[in-house]
PDB file of C-alpha atoms in Angstrom:
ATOM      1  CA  UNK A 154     -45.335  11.347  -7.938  1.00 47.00           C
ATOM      2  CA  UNK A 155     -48.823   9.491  -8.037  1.00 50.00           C
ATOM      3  CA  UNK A 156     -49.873   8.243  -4.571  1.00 53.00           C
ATOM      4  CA  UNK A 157     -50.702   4.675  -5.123  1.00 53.00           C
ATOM      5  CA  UNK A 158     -51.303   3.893  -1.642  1.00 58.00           C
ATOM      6  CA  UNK A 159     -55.135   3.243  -1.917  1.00 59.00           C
ATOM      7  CA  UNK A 160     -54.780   0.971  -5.384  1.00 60.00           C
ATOM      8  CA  UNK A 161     -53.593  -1.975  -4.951  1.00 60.00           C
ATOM      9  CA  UNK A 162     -53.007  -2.693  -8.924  1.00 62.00           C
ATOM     10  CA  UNK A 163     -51.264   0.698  -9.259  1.00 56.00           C
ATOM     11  CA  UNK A 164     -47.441   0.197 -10.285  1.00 55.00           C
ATOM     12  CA  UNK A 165     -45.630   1.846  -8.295  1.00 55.00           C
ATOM     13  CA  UNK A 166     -42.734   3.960 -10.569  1.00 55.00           C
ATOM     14  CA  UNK A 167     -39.203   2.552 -11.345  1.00 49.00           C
ATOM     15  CA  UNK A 168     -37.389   5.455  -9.649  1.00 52.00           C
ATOM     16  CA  UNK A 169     -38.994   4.261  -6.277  1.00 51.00           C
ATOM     17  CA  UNK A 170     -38.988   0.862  -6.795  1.00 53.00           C
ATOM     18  CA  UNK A 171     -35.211   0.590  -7.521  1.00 54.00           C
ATOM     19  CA  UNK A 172     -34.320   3.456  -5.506  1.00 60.00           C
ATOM     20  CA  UNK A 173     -32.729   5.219  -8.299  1.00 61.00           C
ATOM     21  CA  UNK A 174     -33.291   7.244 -11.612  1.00 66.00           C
ATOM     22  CA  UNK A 175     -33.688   4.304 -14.879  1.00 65.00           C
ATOM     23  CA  UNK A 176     -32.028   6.812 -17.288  1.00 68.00           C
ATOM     24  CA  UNK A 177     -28.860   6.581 -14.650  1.00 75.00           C
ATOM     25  CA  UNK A 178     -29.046   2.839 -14.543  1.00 73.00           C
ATOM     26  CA  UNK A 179     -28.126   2.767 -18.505  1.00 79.00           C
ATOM     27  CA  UNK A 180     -25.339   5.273 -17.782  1.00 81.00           C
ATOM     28  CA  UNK A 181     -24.406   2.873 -14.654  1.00 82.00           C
ATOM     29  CA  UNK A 182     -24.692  -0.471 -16.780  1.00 83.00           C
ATOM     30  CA  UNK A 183     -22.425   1.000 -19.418  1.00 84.00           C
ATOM     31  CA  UNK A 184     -19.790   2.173 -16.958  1.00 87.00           C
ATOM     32  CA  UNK A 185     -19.525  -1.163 -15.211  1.00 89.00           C
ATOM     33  CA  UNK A 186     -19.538  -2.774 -18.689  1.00 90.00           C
ATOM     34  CA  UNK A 187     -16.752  -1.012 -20.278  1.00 92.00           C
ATOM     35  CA  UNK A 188     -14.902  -1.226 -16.691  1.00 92.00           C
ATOM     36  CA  UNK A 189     -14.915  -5.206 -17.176  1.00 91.00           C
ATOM     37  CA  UNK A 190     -14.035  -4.765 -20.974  1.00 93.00           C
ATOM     38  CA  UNK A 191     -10.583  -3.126 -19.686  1.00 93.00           C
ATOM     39  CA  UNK A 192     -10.023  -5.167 -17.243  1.00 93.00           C
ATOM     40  CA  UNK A 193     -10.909  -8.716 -19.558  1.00 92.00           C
ATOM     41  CA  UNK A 194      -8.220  -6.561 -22.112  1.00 92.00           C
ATOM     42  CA  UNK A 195      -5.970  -6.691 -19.191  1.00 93.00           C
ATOM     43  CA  UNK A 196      -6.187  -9.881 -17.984  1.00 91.00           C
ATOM     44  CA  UNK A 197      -5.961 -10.725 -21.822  1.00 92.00           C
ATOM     45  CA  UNK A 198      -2.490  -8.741 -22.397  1.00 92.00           C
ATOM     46  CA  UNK A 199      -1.399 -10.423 -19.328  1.00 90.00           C
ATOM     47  CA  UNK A 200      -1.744 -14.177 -20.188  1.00 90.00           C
ATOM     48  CA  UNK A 201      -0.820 -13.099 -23.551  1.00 91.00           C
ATOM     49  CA  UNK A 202       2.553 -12.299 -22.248  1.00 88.00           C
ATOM     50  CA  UNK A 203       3.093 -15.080 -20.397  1.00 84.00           C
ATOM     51  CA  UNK A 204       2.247 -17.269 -22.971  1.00 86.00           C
ATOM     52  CA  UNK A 205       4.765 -15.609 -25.275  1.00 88.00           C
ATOM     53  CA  UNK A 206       7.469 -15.636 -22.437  1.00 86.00           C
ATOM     54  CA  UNK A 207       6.780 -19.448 -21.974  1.00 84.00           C
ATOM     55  CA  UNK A 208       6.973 -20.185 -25.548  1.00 89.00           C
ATOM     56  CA  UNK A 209      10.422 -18.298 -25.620  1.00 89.00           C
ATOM     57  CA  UNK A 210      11.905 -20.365 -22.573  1.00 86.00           C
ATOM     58  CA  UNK A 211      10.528 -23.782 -23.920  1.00 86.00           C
ATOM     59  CA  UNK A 212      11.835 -23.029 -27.591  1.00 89.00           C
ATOM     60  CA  UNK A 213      15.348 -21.637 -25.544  1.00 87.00           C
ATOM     61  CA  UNK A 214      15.301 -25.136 -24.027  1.00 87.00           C
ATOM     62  CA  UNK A 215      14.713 -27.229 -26.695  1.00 89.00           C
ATOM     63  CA  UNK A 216      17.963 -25.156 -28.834  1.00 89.00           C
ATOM     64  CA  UNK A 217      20.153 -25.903 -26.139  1.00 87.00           C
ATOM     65  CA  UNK A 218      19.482 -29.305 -25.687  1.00 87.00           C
ATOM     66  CA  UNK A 219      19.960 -29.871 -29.212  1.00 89.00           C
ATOM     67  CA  UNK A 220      23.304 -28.263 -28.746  1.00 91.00           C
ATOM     68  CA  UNK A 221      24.556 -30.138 -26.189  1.00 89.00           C
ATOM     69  CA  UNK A 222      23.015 -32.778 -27.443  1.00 90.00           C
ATOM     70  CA  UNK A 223      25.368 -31.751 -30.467  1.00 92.00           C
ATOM     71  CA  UNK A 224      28.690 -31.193 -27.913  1.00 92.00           C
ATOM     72  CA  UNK A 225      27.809 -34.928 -26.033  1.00 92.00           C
ATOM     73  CA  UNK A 226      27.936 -36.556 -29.504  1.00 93.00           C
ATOM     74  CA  UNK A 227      30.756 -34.711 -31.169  1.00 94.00           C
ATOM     75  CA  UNK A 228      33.003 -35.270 -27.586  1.00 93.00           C
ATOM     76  CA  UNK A 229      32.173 -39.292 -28.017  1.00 93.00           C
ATOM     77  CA  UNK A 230      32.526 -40.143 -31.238  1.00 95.00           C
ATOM     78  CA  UNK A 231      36.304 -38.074 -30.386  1.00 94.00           C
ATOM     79  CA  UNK A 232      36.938 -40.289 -27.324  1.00 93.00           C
ATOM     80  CA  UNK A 233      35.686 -43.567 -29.984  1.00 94.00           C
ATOM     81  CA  UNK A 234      38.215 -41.990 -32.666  1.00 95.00           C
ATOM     82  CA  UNK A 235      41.378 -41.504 -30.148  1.00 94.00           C
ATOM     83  CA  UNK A 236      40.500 -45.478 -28.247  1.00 93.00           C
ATOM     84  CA  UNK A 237      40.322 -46.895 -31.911  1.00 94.00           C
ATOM     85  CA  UNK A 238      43.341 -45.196 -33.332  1.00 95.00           C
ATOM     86  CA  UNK A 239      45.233 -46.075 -29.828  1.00 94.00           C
ATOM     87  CA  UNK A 240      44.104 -49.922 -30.351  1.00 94.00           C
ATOM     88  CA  UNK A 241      45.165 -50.224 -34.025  1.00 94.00           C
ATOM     89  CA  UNK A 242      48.768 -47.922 -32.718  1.00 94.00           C
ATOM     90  CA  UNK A 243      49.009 -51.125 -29.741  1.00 94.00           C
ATOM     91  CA  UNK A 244      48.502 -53.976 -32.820  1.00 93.00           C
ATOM     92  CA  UNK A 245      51.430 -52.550 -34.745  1.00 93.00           C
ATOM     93  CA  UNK A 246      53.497 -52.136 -31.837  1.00 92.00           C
ATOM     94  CA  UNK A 247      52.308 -55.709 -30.693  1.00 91.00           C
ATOM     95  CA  UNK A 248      53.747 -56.907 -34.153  1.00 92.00           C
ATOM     96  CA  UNK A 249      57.415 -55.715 -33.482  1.00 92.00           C
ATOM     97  CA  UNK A 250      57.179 -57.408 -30.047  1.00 91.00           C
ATOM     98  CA  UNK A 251      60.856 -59.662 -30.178  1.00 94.00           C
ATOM     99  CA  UNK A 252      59.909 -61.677 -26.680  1.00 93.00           C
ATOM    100  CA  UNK A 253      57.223 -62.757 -24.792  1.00 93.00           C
ATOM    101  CA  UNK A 254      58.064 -60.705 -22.118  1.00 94.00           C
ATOM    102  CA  UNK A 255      58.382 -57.832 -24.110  1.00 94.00           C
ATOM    103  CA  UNK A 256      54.490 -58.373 -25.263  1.00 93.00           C
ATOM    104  CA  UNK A 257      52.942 -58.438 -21.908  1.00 94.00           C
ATOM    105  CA  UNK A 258      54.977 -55.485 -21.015  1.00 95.00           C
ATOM    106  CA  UNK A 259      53.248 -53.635 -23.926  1.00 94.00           C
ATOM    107  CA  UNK A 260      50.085 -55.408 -23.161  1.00 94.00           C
ATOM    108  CA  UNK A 261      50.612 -53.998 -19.480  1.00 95.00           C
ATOM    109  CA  UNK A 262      51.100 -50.151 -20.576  1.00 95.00           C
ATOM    110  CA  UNK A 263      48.626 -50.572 -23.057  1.00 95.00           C
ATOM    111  CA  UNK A 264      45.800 -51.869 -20.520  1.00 95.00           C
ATOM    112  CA  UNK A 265      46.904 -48.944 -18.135  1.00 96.00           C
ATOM    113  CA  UNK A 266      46.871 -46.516 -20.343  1.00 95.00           C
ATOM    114  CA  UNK A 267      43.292 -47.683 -21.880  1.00 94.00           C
ATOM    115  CA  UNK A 268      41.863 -47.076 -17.932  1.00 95.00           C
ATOM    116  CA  UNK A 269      43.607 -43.870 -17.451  1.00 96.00           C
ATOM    117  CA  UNK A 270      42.341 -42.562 -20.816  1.00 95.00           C
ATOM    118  CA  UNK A 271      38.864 -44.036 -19.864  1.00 94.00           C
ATOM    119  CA  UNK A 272      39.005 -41.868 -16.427  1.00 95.00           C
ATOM    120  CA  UNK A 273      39.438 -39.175 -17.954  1.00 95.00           C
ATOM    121  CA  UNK A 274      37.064 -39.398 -20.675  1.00 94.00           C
ATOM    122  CA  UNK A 275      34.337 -40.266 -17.925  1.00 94.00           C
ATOM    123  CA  UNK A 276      35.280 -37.275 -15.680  1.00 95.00           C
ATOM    124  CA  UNK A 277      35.218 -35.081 -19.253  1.00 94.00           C
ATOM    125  CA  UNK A 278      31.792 -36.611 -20.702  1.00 93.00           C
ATOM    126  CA  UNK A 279      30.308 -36.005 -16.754  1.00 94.00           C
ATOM    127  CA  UNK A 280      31.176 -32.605 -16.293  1.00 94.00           C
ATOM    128  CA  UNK A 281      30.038 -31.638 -20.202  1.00 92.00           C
ATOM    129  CA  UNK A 282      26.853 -33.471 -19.269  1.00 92.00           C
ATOM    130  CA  UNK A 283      26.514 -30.769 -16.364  1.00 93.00           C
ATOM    131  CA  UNK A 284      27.406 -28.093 -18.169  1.00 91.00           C
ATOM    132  CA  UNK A 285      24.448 -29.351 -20.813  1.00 89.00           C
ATOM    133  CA  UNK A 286      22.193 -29.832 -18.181  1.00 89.00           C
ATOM    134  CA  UNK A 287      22.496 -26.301 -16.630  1.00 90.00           C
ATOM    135  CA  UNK A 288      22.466 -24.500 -20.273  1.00 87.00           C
ATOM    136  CA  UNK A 289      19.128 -26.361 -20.987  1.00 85.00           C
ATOM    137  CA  UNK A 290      17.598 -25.135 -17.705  1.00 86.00           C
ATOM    138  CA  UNK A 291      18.491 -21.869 -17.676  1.00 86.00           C
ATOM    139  CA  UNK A 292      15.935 -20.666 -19.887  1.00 84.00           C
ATOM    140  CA  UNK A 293      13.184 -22.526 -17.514  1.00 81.00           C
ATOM    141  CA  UNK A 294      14.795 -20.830 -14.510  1.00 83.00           C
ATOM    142  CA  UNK A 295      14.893 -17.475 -15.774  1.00 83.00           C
ATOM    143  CA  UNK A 296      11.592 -18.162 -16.873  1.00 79.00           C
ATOM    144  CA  UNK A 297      10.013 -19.241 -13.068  1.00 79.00           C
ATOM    145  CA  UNK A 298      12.522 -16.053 -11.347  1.00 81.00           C
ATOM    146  CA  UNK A 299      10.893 -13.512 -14.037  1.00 79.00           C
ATOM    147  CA  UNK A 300       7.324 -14.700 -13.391  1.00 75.00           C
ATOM    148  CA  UNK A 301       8.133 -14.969  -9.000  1.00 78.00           C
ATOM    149  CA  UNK A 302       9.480 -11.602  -9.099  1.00 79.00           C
ATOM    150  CA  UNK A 303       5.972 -10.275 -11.027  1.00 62.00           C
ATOM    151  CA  UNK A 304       3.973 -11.714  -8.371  1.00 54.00           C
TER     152      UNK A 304
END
């Protein structure tokens, strides 16, 4: 070591300046490089996954709500099909109606069977709709408790 104590434009050398040998800072800067390259690959593999698992749920979501989608149509155009075929059934019986009476007595069972077959098409439509609603979250949910229990 050179003493440059009595020149005052004398460098002094790296190893004192920084406190440590410059050939170890290369082996020092590499280390911490490649350390932040794994953990980058990491953090990488990481969103890379949850990415994929998010594309999974929202694509699961979208196939059942198509589905039930498919299931709420098919069940109403049914409940259209059986209140259409009733009404046309209630014209012909209408037609063989001898009295007056007798008419608004069919009329009468008609009507009340029209609002019990309504009821139950409505409680029927409802709890489909439910059902729907809970197969087109599910993916979501499973999703969200997956991802909470990773945390």
């Amino acid at each position: 070591m050179s003493d440059t104590r009595g020149d005052p434009f004398a460098m002094p050398n790296a190893q004192s300046m920084l406190g440590m040998d410059p050939s170890q800072m290369n082996e020092t800067f590499r280390s911490m490089t490649q350390k932040s390259m794994e953990q980058s690959k990491e953090a990488y593999g990481r969103m890379k996954a949850a990415a994929d698992e998010a594309t999974k749920a929202l694509e699961s979501t979208m196939e059942n709500a198509h589905q039930g989608s498919l299931q709420l149509s098919k069940k109403a155009i049914d409940a259209m099909r059986t209140n259409a075929e009733l009404g046309f059934q209630h014209l012909d019986s209408m037609m063989t109606a001898k009295t007056f009476a007798e008419m608004i007595e069919m009329q009468t069972a008609y009507v009340r069977k029209q609002v019990e077959m309504a009821t139950d098409q409505v409680k029927e439509m409802q709890t489909l709709t439910q059902a729907v609603a809970q197969d087109m979250m599910k993916p979501g949910r499973e999703a969200f408790q997956k991802a909470s229990k990773g945390n």
